[in-house]
XYZ file of C-alpha atoms in Angstrom:
674
model
C 17.194 30.149 -2.953
C 20.523 28.807 -3.979
C 20.894 27.144 -0.593
C 17.751 24.968 -1.321
C 18.998 21.401 -0.760
C 16.673 20.089 -3.552
C 18.495 22.245 -6.177
C 21.308 19.742 -6.660
C 21.666 15.984 -6.388
C 22.335 14.645 -2.954
C 26.063 13.835 -2.210
C 25.031 11.261 0.453
C 25.469 7.547 -0.063
C 22.872 6.151 -2.474
C 21.746 9.729 -3.017
C 19.755 9.581 0.338
C 18.030 12.932 0.566
C 19.849 15.328 2.915
C 16.946 15.424 5.525
C 19.131 17.332 8.007
C 19.102 20.372 5.572
C 15.484 20.171 4.383
C 12.951 22.673 5.745
C 9.222 23.296 4.892
C 10.140 26.448 3.115
C 12.195 24.651 0.656
C 9.316 22.673 -0.848
C 7.363 25.146 -2.849
C 10.400 26.768 -4.499
C 11.750 23.359 -5.498
C 8.417 22.341 -6.814
C 8.149 25.437 -8.933
C 11.828 25.168 -10.243
C 11.453 21.439 -10.785
C 8.318 21.782 -12.926
C 9.808 24.660 -14.901
C 13.028 22.606 -15.529
C 11.188 19.624 -16.805
C 9.014 21.631 -19.143
C 12.210 23.247 -20.485
C 13.682 19.716 -20.974
C 10.499 18.734 -22.806
C 10.892 21.924 -24.888
C 14.354 20.875 -25.966
C 13.131 17.412 -26.939
C 10.262 18.925 -29.218
C 12.434 21.625 -30.624
C 15.200 19.204 -31.709
C 15.233 19.533 -35.626
C 16.499 15.967 -35.969
C 13.862 13.227 -36.712
C 12.738 11.551 -33.494
C 14.964 8.614 -32.305
C 14.714 6.425 -29.339
C 17.676 8.309 -27.764
C 16.472 11.835 -28.440
C 12.999 11.333 -27.504
C 12.411 8.370 -25.173
C 15.784 8.444 -23.358
C 15.532 12.112 -23.062
C 12.086 11.837 -21.560
C 13.460 9.339 -18.926
C 16.281 11.609 -17.977
C 13.934 14.743 -17.569
C 12.408 15.903 -14.339
C 15.317 15.000 -11.846
C 14.697 18.034 -9.613
C 10.950 17.632 -9.537
C 11.400 13.940 -8.636
C 13.771 14.724 -5.770
C 11.351 17.097 -4.167
C 8.293 15.172 -4.889
C 9.394 11.893 -3.240
C 10.508 13.675 -0.106
C 7.409 15.779 0.065
C 4.997 12.912 -0.443
C 6.824 11.041 2.292
C 6.571 13.849 4.780
C 2.959 14.647 3.970
C 2.073 11.085 4.948
C 4.585 10.203 7.642
C 5.271 13.471 9.456
C 2.879 16.174 8.388
C 2.486 19.706 9.697
C -0.084 22.450 9.006
C 2.521 24.086 6.723
C 3.002 20.788 4.804
C -0.726 20.464 4.466
C -0.911 23.917 2.991
C 1.776 23.225 0.479
C -0.028 19.958 -0.337
C -3.319 21.799 -0.973
C -1.467 24.359 -3.141
C 0.802 22.010 -5.141
C -1.624 19.066 -5.967
C -3.476 20.858 -8.721
C -0.266 22.424 -10.120
C 1.204 18.942 -10.250
C -1.819 17.685 -12.080
C -1.581 20.557 -14.577
C 2.259 19.649 -15.079
C 1.480 16.085 -15.831
C -1.175 17.238 -18.376
C 1.253 19.745 -19.819
C 3.510 16.834 -20.708
C 1.019 14.221 -21.788
C -1.020 16.795 -23.777
C 2.016 18.297 -25.536
C 1.140 17.813 -29.197
C 4.695 18.108 -30.540
C 6.060 15.542 -27.852
C 3.262 13.103 -28.660
C 3.868 13.412 -32.342
C 7.503 12.245 -31.849
C 6.445 9.327 -29.614
C 3.651 8.410 -32.027
C 6.067 8.327 -35.030
C 8.433 6.045 -33.097
C 5.532 3.816 -32.114
C 4.492 3.462 -35.717
C 8.027 2.380 -36.700
C 8.714 0.362 -33.568
C 9.217 -2.898 -35.554
C 12.009 -1.501 -37.647
C 13.851 0.321 -34.830
C 15.928 -2.762 -33.589
C 15.084 -2.184 -30.046
C 15.953 -4.587 -27.269
C 12.893 -6.015 -25.455
C 13.134 -3.520 -22.521
C 13.502 -0.547 -24.767
C 10.668 -1.714 -27.057
C 8.395 -2.082 -23.929
C 9.312 1.435 -22.880
C 8.150 2.858 -26.124
C 4.964 0.922 -26.061
C 4.128 1.720 -22.486
C 4.980 5.471 -22.887
C 2.804 5.580 -25.955
C -0.124 3.881 -24.054
C 0.303 6.328 -21.250
C 0.035 9.313 -23.586
C -3.017 8.011 -25.316
C -4.765 7.094 -21.959
C -3.953 10.698 -20.724
C -5.846 12.146 -23.571
C -3.151 12.999 -26.129
C -5.510 12.082 -29.028
C -8.315 14.353 -27.813
C -9.118 17.605 -29.558
C -8.221 20.926 -28.040
C -11.594 21.578 -26.314
C -11.854 18.186 -24.836
C -8.169 18.435 -23.615
C -9.024 21.689 -21.953
C -12.057 20.010 -20.142
C -9.723 17.203 -19.109
C -7.193 19.566 -17.606
C -9.909 21.000 -15.473
C -11.180 17.615 -14.332
C -7.688 16.581 -13.320
C -6.988 19.765 -11.514
C -10.268 19.504 -9.460
C -9.713 15.778 -8.711
C -6.092 16.608 -7.407
C -7.368 19.257 -5.074
C -10.331 16.982 -3.861
C -7.932 14.238 -3.300
C -5.590 16.282 -0.960
C -8.644 17.646 0.829
C -10.042 14.157 1.345
C -6.768 13.051 2.720
C -6.471 15.855 5.109
C -10.085 15.396 6.329
C -9.489 11.842 7.150
C -6.341 12.660 9.208
C -7.894 15.392 10.979
C -11.177 13.557 11.932
C -9.259 10.356 12.754
C -7.270 12.277 15.324
C -10.291 14.124 16.683
C -12.297 10.958 17.155
C -9.704 8.968 19.038
C -11.217 7.250 21.974
C -10.451 8.916 25.245
C -11.208 7.186 28.619
C -10.670 8.246 32.055
C -9.510 5.110 33.695
C -7.544 1.904 32.988
C -10.719 -0.148 34.215
C -12.583 0.902 31.058
C -9.865 -0.821 29.060
C -10.058 -4.129 30.830
C -9.207 -7.020 28.499
C -6.276 -5.163 26.977
C -2.859 -6.462 28.065
C -0.837 -4.400 30.529
C 1.527 -3.228 27.724
C -1.355 -2.112 25.587
C -2.908 -0.097 28.527
C 0.498 1.396 29.184
C 0.648 2.354 25.521
C -2.807 3.912 25.680
C -1.580 6.042 28.806
C 1.578 7.054 26.891
C -0.584 7.870 23.904
C -2.849 10.078 26.136
C 0.235 11.964 27.405
C 1.546 12.554 23.990
C -1.762 13.856 22.722
C -2.295 16.268 25.575
C -4.575 14.183 27.713
C -2.458 13.665 30.729
C -3.763 11.040 33.141
C -6.211 9.606 30.564
C -5.967 6.751 28.108
C -6.307 7.285 24.456
C -6.890 4.602 21.619
C -6.064 6.332 18.375
C -7.856 5.047 15.240
C -6.258 2.820 12.678
C -7.223 3.528 9.170
C -9.565 0.555 8.805
C -13.064 0.068 10.351
C -12.713 -2.664 12.907
C -10.198 -1.493 15.464
C -7.865 -4.190 16.772
C -8.658 -3.494 20.409
C -12.347 -4.627 19.749
C -11.088 -8.257 20.188
C -10.036 -7.645 23.764
C -12.077 -4.954 25.345
C -14.473 -6.635 27.836
C -16.694 -3.526 28.341
C -19.256 -3.641 25.638
C -20.172 0.007 25.827
C -16.401 0.915 25.323
C -16.388 -1.424 22.290
C -19.475 0.385 20.933
C -17.990 3.797 21.403
C -14.618 2.724 19.711
C -16.335 1.225 16.660
C -18.848 4.164 16.380
C -15.921 6.618 16.371
C -14.255 4.671 13.698
C -17.292 4.212 11.408
C -18.344 7.911 11.693
C -15.129 9.471 10.510
C -15.283 12.322 8.080
C -18.918 11.475 7.059
C -20.013 15.037 6.766
C -16.988 16.369 5.041
C -15.960 13.410 2.826
C -19.370 12.122 1.907
C -20.140 14.961 -0.404
C -16.542 14.929 -1.646
C -16.641 11.320 -2.609
C -19.937 11.979 -4.597
C -18.143 14.777 -6.480
C -15.111 12.802 -7.177
C -17.039 9.867 -8.453
C -18.861 12.235 -10.878
C -15.637 13.743 -12.073
C -13.955 10.461 -12.684
C -17.048 9.168 -14.595
C -17.016 12.336 -16.871
C -13.220 11.851 -17.444
C -13.718 8.156 -18.313
C -16.353 9.109 -20.824
C -14.248 11.869 -22.278
C -11.483 9.227 -22.723
C -13.731 6.805 -24.473
C -14.766 4.347 -21.613
C -18.099 3.696 -20.125
C -17.058 4.113 -16.523
C -13.978 4.925 -14.490
C -13.793 1.231 -13.604
C -13.600 0.287 -17.246
C -10.909 2.862 -17.776
C -8.752 1.644 -14.901
C -8.998 -2.025 -15.511
C -8.131 -1.755 -19.216
C -4.656 -1.119 -18.329
C -4.266 -3.750 -15.377
C -3.634 -7.473 -15.637
C -7.395 -8.163 -15.189
C -7.974 -6.372 -18.488
C -11.822 -6.120 -18.379
C -14.718 -5.171 -16.075
C -16.144 -8.638 -16.708
C -13.023 -10.396 -15.381
C -13.177 -8.561 -12.096
C -16.912 -8.978 -11.850
C -16.563 -12.633 -12.371
C -13.972 -13.100 -9.593
C -15.806 -10.993 -7.067
C -19.206 -12.579 -7.777
C -17.631 -16.057 -7.389
C -16.358 -15.219 -3.945
C -19.321 -13.443 -2.443
C -21.844 -16.353 -1.758
C -19.397 -18.727 -0.062
C -17.783 -15.952 1.893
C -21.198 -14.773 3.213
C -22.161 -18.401 4.048
C -18.943 -18.964 5.827
C -19.423 -15.734 7.901
C -22.938 -16.861 8.798
C -21.597 -20.138 10.048
C -19.064 -18.173 12.098
C -21.892 -15.979 13.479
C -23.671 -19.000 14.812
C -20.616 -19.974 16.742
C -20.298 -16.455 18.157
C -23.963 -16.318 19.150
C -23.543 -19.355 21.474
C -21.003 -17.435 23.482
C -22.864 -14.153 23.454
C -25.920 -15.721 24.671
C -24.231 -16.708 27.817
C -23.532 -12.996 28.342
C -27.225 -12.099 27.771
C -26.700 -10.760 24.227
C -29.472 -11.728 21.931
C -27.887 -10.567 18.727
C -24.229 -10.158 17.711
C -23.526 -6.518 16.828
C -20.751 -5.156 14.789
C -18.820 -4.148 17.958
C -19.154 -7.618 19.326
C -17.826 -9.765 16.456
C -14.134 -9.385 17.051
C -14.545 -9.934 20.792
C -16.545 -13.148 20.498
C -14.320 -14.342 17.710
C -11.450 -13.983 20.141
C -13.459 -15.961 22.657
C -13.983 -18.797 20.186
C -10.290 -18.927 19.377
C -9.501 -19.214 23.113
C -12.209 -21.744 23.863
C -11.933 -23.883 20.824
C -8.335 -23.518 19.834
C -6.820 -22.350 23.130
C -5.199 -19.392 21.305
C -5.192 -16.127 23.266
C -4.173 -13.151 21.140
C -3.020 -11.190 24.136
C -0.824 -14.063 25.431
C 0.943 -14.209 22.022
C 2.287 -10.642 22.278
C 5.205 -11.295 24.593
C 6.724 -13.600 21.984
C 6.561 -10.887 19.302
C 9.042 -8.144 20.317
C 9.552 -5.770 17.522
C 13.295 -5.643 17.383
C 13.505 -9.481 17.446
C 10.725 -9.886 14.734
C 12.514 -7.320 12.595
C 16.094 -8.799 12.963
C 15.441 -12.495 13.578
C 12.296 -12.731 11.517
C 12.007 -10.324 8.620
C 15.752 -9.809 8.035
C 16.447 -13.403 8.835
C 13.991 -14.670 6.204
C 15.385 -12.235 3.563
C 18.883 -13.628 4.228
C 17.557 -17.280 4.110
C 15.773 -16.735 0.863
C 17.903 -14.290 -0.901
C 21.258 -14.104 0.908
C 21.028 -10.338 1.677
C 22.224 -8.815 4.912
C 21.369 -5.597 6.794
C 23.659 -3.236 8.575
C 22.244 -0.413 10.572
C 23.554 3.099 9.661
C 23.077 5.358 12.644
C 25.334 7.939 10.988
C 22.717 8.509 8.177
C 20.003 10.991 9.185
C 16.472 10.127 8.224
C 13.336 12.347 8.065
C 12.228 11.707 11.675
C 14.147 10.578 14.786
C 11.992 7.423 14.878
C 13.380 6.281 11.539
C 16.142 3.857 11.303
C 18.411 3.442 8.390
C 19.914 0.133 7.227
C 22.332 -0.527 4.396
C 21.581 -3.678 2.476
C 24.211 -5.980 1.080
C 24.208 -8.785 -1.471
C 25.486 -12.281 -0.489
C 28.842 -11.440 -1.963
C 29.092 -8.303 0.093
C 28.194 -5.924 -2.767
C 26.033 -2.939 -1.991
C 22.379 -3.179 -2.907
C 20.685 -0.136 -1.387
C 19.155 1.406 1.662
C 16.075 0.334 3.771
C 14.422 2.780 6.164
C 12.111 1.561 8.831
C 9.552 3.892 10.436
C 7.515 1.659 12.682
C 5.742 3.921 15.297
C 2.409 5.740 15.346
C 2.437 9.448 15.931
C 0.013 12.254 15.545
C 1.808 13.610 12.456
C 1.519 10.287 10.681
C -1.498 9.043 8.678
C -2.845 5.676 9.556
C -2.029 2.266 7.992
C 1.191 0.860 6.671
C 2.923 1.404 3.370
C 6.111 1.243 1.349
C 7.544 3.815 -1.030
C 10.801 4.908 -2.556
C 13.081 7.872 -1.961
C 15.539 6.855 -4.755
C 14.380 4.671 -7.665
C 16.769 2.009 -9.198
C 17.925 2.722 -12.708
C 20.754 1.384 -14.789
C 20.290 4.331 -17.111
C 20.742 6.794 -14.321
C 23.293 4.690 -12.303
C 21.040 4.717 -9.224
C 20.501 2.125 -6.555
C 17.233 2.008 -4.594
C 16.415 3.715 -1.325
C 13.144 2.298 0.083
C 11.085 2.786 3.233
C 8.375 1.179 5.203
C 5.921 2.871 7.466
C 3.791 1.038 10.149
C 1.741 2.465 12.905
C 2.794 0.422 15.994
C 1.726 2.125 19.283
C 4.680 3.424 21.331
C 5.000 1.688 24.688
C 5.576 3.318 28.012
C 9.217 4.510 28.460
C 11.503 1.527 29.138
C 9.094 -1.012 28.038
C 9.563 -3.305 24.972
C 7.526 -2.901 21.734
C 5.281 -5.966 21.540
C 3.425 -6.812 18.397
C 0.064 -8.480 17.724
C 0.025 -11.373 15.211
C -1.548 -8.935 12.656
C 1.183 -6.411 13.117
C 3.690 -9.281 12.590
C 1.990 -9.944 9.315
C 1.895 -6.344 8.374
C 5.657 -6.034 8.972
C 6.354 -9.031 6.699
C 3.821 -7.747 4.087
C 5.418 -4.176 3.887
C 8.848 -5.619 3.762
C 7.785 -7.741 0.678
C 7.099 -4.367 -1.002
C 10.588 -3.214 0.158
C 12.298 -6.228 -1.357
C 10.350 -5.620 -4.554
C 11.943 -2.091 -4.655
C 15.359 -3.206 -3.515
C 15.659 -6.075 -5.888
C 14.760 -3.961 -8.895
C 17.183 -4.468 -11.837
C 15.996 -2.503 -14.840
C 17.518 0.062 -17.122
C 14.637 2.573 -17.256
C 13.238 4.108 -14.148
C 9.786 3.931 -15.678
C 9.752 0.360 -15.007
C 11.597 0.203 -11.604
C 10.524 -1.766 -8.502
C 6.918 -1.487 -7.586
C 5.781 0.487 -10.681
C 3.730 -2.513 -11.895
C 0.074 -2.796 -12.520
C -2.021 -1.997 -9.474
C -3.610 -5.546 -9.387
C -0.115 -7.036 -9.396
C 1.728 -4.854 -7.010
C 0.340 -6.480 -3.819
C 1.333 -10.001 -5.011
C 5.050 -9.961 -3.994
C 4.256 -8.449 -0.630
C 1.606 -11.039 0.070
C 4.061 -13.853 -0.906
C 6.597 -12.490 1.678
C 3.951 -13.040 4.367
C 4.584 -16.784 4.039
C 7.931 -16.468 5.792
C 6.310 -15.415 9.122
C 4.979 -18.983 9.578
C 7.767 -21.008 8.031
C 9.005 -23.215 10.874
C 12.654 -22.290 10.563
C 11.749 -18.494 10.531
C 9.130 -18.640 13.269
C 11.384 -20.588 15.610
C 13.978 -17.960 15.098
C 11.980 -14.927 16.065
C 9.023 -15.948 18.236
C 10.555 -16.129 21.539
C 9.306 -14.611 24.892
C 10.942 -11.241 25.380
C 11.693 -11.897 29.061
C 12.441 -15.528 29.357
C 13.778 -16.186 25.817
C 11.542 -19.293 25.583
C 10.421 -20.183 22.090
C 6.650 -20.028 21.196
C 5.447 -23.584 22.178
C 5.138 -25.925 19.349
C 1.688 -27.020 20.198
C 0.594 -23.354 20.296
C 1.917 -22.920 16.831
C -0.284 -25.762 15.681
C -3.260 -24.331 17.431
C -2.561 -20.953 15.845
C -2.510 -22.714 12.319
C -5.924 -24.312 13.031
C -7.332 -21.026 14.465
C -6.342 -19.098 11.221
C -9.168 -20.903 9.577
C -11.864 -19.511 11.878
C -12.525 -16.010 10.946
C -11.794 -16.412 7.191
C -15.565 -15.672 6.553
C -15.441 -12.441 8.439
C -12.184 -11.302 6.863
C -13.301 -12.158 3.368
C -16.709 -10.418 3.675
C -15.180 -7.330 5.250
C -12.662 -7.090 2.445
C -15.196 -7.906 -0.310
C -17.602 -5.258 0.948
C -14.814 -2.587 0.550
C -13.719 -3.883 -2.881
C -17.272 -3.929 -4.096
C -17.972 -0.516 -2.598
C -15.068 0.881 -4.538
C -16.202 -0.825 -7.686
C -19.791 0.627 -7.186
C -18.496 4.228 -6.668
C -16.375 3.841 -9.926
C -19.000 1.984 -12.068
C -21.232 4.935 -11.960
C -21.800 6.212 -15.508
C -21.533 9.889 -16.317
C -24.763 11.869 -15.468
C -26.006 9.414 -12.802
C -26.882 11.672 -9.812
C -26.043 10.602 -6.264
C -27.422 12.674 -3.446
C -26.242 10.887 -0.335
C -23.094 9.025 0.012
C -24.296 6.761 2.987
C -27.456 5.853 0.981
C -25.453 4.977 -1.962
C -23.060 2.927 0.156
C -25.905 0.949 1.794
C -27.520 0.294 -1.614
C -24.324 -0.781 -3.233
C -23.563 -3.299 -0.425
C -27.148 -4.658 -0.615
C -26.949 -5.135 -4.293
C -23.742 -7.081 -3.968
C -25.217 -9.346 -1.472
C -22.857 -7.938 1.318
C -25.322 -6.037 3.533
C -24.238 -7.815 6.684
C -24.922 -5.443 9.541
C -22.557 -7.106 11.912
C -19.592 -6.921 9.399
C -19.024 -3.411 8.200
C -16.697 -2.894 5.181
C -13.028 -2.773 5.912
C -13.297 0.876 4.827
C -16.445 2.935 4.626
C -16.600 5.595 1.873
C -15.721 8.725 4.032
C -12.396 7.291 5.150
C -11.597 5.053 2.136
C -8.306 6.751 1.501
C -7.135 3.973 -0.846
C -9.624 4.904 -3.507
C -10.203 8.739 -2.919
C -6.611 9.880 -2.206
C -4.335 6.901 -2.541
C -4.223 5.677 -6.241
C -6.494 2.621 -5.728
C -9.743 4.011 -7.370
C -11.477 1.100 -9.018
C -8.487 -0.936 -7.963
C -9.109 -2.125 -4.301
C -10.097 -5.552 -6.029
C -6.258 -5.855 -6.500
C -5.666 -7.364 -3.110
C -7.825 -10.382 -3.864
C -6.724 -10.617 -7.550
C -3.147 -10.497 -6.311
C -3.834 -13.219 -3.778
C -4.798 -15.614 -6.497
C -1.154 -15.235 -7.769
C 0.261 -15.144 -4.259
C -1.468 -18.441 -3.230
C -0.294 -20.180 -6.386
C 3.283 -18.942 -5.816
C 3.432 -20.179 -2.210
C 2.153 -23.485 -3.345
C 4.901 -23.389 -6.011
C 7.622 -22.625 -3.310
C 6.358 -25.725 -1.523
C 6.141 -28.232 -4.330
C 8.723 -27.429 -6.877
C 11.358 -29.671 -5.562
C 14.041 -26.836 -5.337
C 15.678 -25.659 -2.083
C 14.308 -22.514 -0.424
C 17.306 -20.483 -1.803
C 17.041 -21.853 -5.294
C 13.263 -21.021 -5.450
C 13.732 -17.574 -4.021
C 16.400 -16.972 -6.659
C 14.038 -17.860 -9.316
C 11.492 -15.553 -7.947
C 13.940 -12.769 -7.562
C 15.372 -13.076 -11.028
C 12.227 -13.705 -12.979
C 9.845 -11.386 -11.120
C 11.070 -9.182 -8.291
C 13.883 -7.751 -10.370
C 11.874 -7.206 -13.549
C 9.504 -4.417 -12.315
C 7.329 -3.602 -15.236
C 10.013 -4.180 -17.892
C 7.948 -7.101 -19.248
C 4.375 -8.050 -19.023
C 3.558 -8.794 -15.257
C 1.762 -12.139 -15.944
C 4.738 -13.177 -18.220
C 6.886 -12.776 -15.112
C 4.394 -14.874 -13.056
C 4.457 -17.569 -15.649
C 8.260 -17.465 -15.829
C 8.120 -18.480 -12.121
C 5.162 -20.776 -11.812
C 5.188 -22.165 -15.290
C 1.501 -21.701 -16.128
C -1.330 -19.255 -15.958
C -2.825 -18.444 -12.422
C -5.611 -20.681 -11.151
C -7.957 -19.677 -8.260
C -7.964 -23.083 -6.512
C -5.162 -22.374 -3.964
C -6.848 -19.050 -3.063
C -10.233 -20.732 -2.491
C -8.796 -23.377 -0.339
C -6.850 -20.841 1.673
C -9.941 -18.795 2.410
C -12.157 -21.784 3.153
C -14.327 -21.029 -0.026
C -13.527 -24.165 -2.108
């Protein structure tokens, strides 16, 4: 297939993939050739008769696999953002092959021998700090991948990795299919009473798009508590919506989660660790299982106590409606009533002030310019992977080119739930590449001709994901192995959480929070009430999150050989043991649709959000108290942390900004747990 667009580097600006030329039938041949080419390149490294050097081994390894990377990043994007049955079939076929390919490299004895020899002589090689770190991190990766195992154990490891890769693809596809199938369909707008007119119109448009003409459809977000629960006045509709969400993929993914947990436990033991959690955390900033246990255990009691105080407030309002006990489908609704009655904050009334285009340009982009001096120019001449996707060129303050940012903001049937960032081209000084990054959200599409209005949580998500985008755009490293967001999992959420602070900075909020019809700014007194209302609900949000984090931790603290027969029973027991069996607050993700940990790279790592928030809260506090201007502070943050990727120890980058080790005080105060 000489016409396959993946077979040669893109000639487009920044090597943007040539999406206009890419077809489904190009993927499999490109994967096959890409894997073969990289193995041939590895063969050249190991066949080199010269003694191993940094150049002929590590640099050669960094340069290998160009074709495979070109196809992989595009395919992974499409399989998440615009999948089809054909793409799903390729995903199922290629996932175990890619796992086998990674093993073929990491378990190549001759290649590891060269890396090991260089590692043993690292002190005498005269390497600069980034090059020395590359050698050390590559060596660690080989060892953690099983390079020191004997042949029999390596063979078993290959089998485990292949089965896990297949299971992960199946889990992902099951969640997508059942989330789509369980979308709530109602016959009349009256059943959606409490939603704003634009939300009801969006539900009607969603119904039309999904083949339910004349009906209204609420598609499921990837988390448990659906956002509409805060507004729907019909209790039975709320109950149906939450039941649909909580019941996703139980029959298919429950047994799969049990199997994946067992496979990961066996693999961890094979590699010398007691559990998968111990294996994962050993290479994160947390370092040990005990460190994670200590943080989570410290947070649970005050979070549950806080949630129970909130429940007492909710019960007062619910009693007036004849409800004796708050159920899970009631919590968000009565929380919203408390915010309205106690703080005079109506979430629905806020939406007209958050029009997507204005939030993007006058909020997200404005804040990036304010802090870092960068500017954004839309490039409608550049073709993206879907008509919804917008392409922006990013420029430095002096006019120099920085990279491309792609924004894909709308929900569609072919896109998985949630929000995320990834890269299509990774920055590298070695390879002379500048970054191409993208953000995906799932904002409901409005009726034709109507504006796209965001909830407060969607505004937060937009700023959060753009924080990841800036982490990728500002990358300034030599080796692609270290670029952008390729940092420890329990560090990667930190920069994106910091970027959320700009959404409420007075000079930023005043610039974007304007009524989409009148242009009037969000009233100052409402801003103050919103700040006060943010405190209410921290108990719920913390318990909801901790339940998911500890559920993940429980699945991956299972030792090899422990038998689990029922996923729902295991889940209930794990939450009870953790002190988080709060019936009215389901985990943010239940096992059967916990894609982060069973198909998304966060296994034994969902604690990362709260671990990163310790660093985030400290850094926001530093921005406010360090005596520098916003621009000066942001430049320190960019130079010492955002630009560094994993080219030095992540906590060293944190210390270079804040000046000391992280402390949990600011986080505890933020979450009302101090």
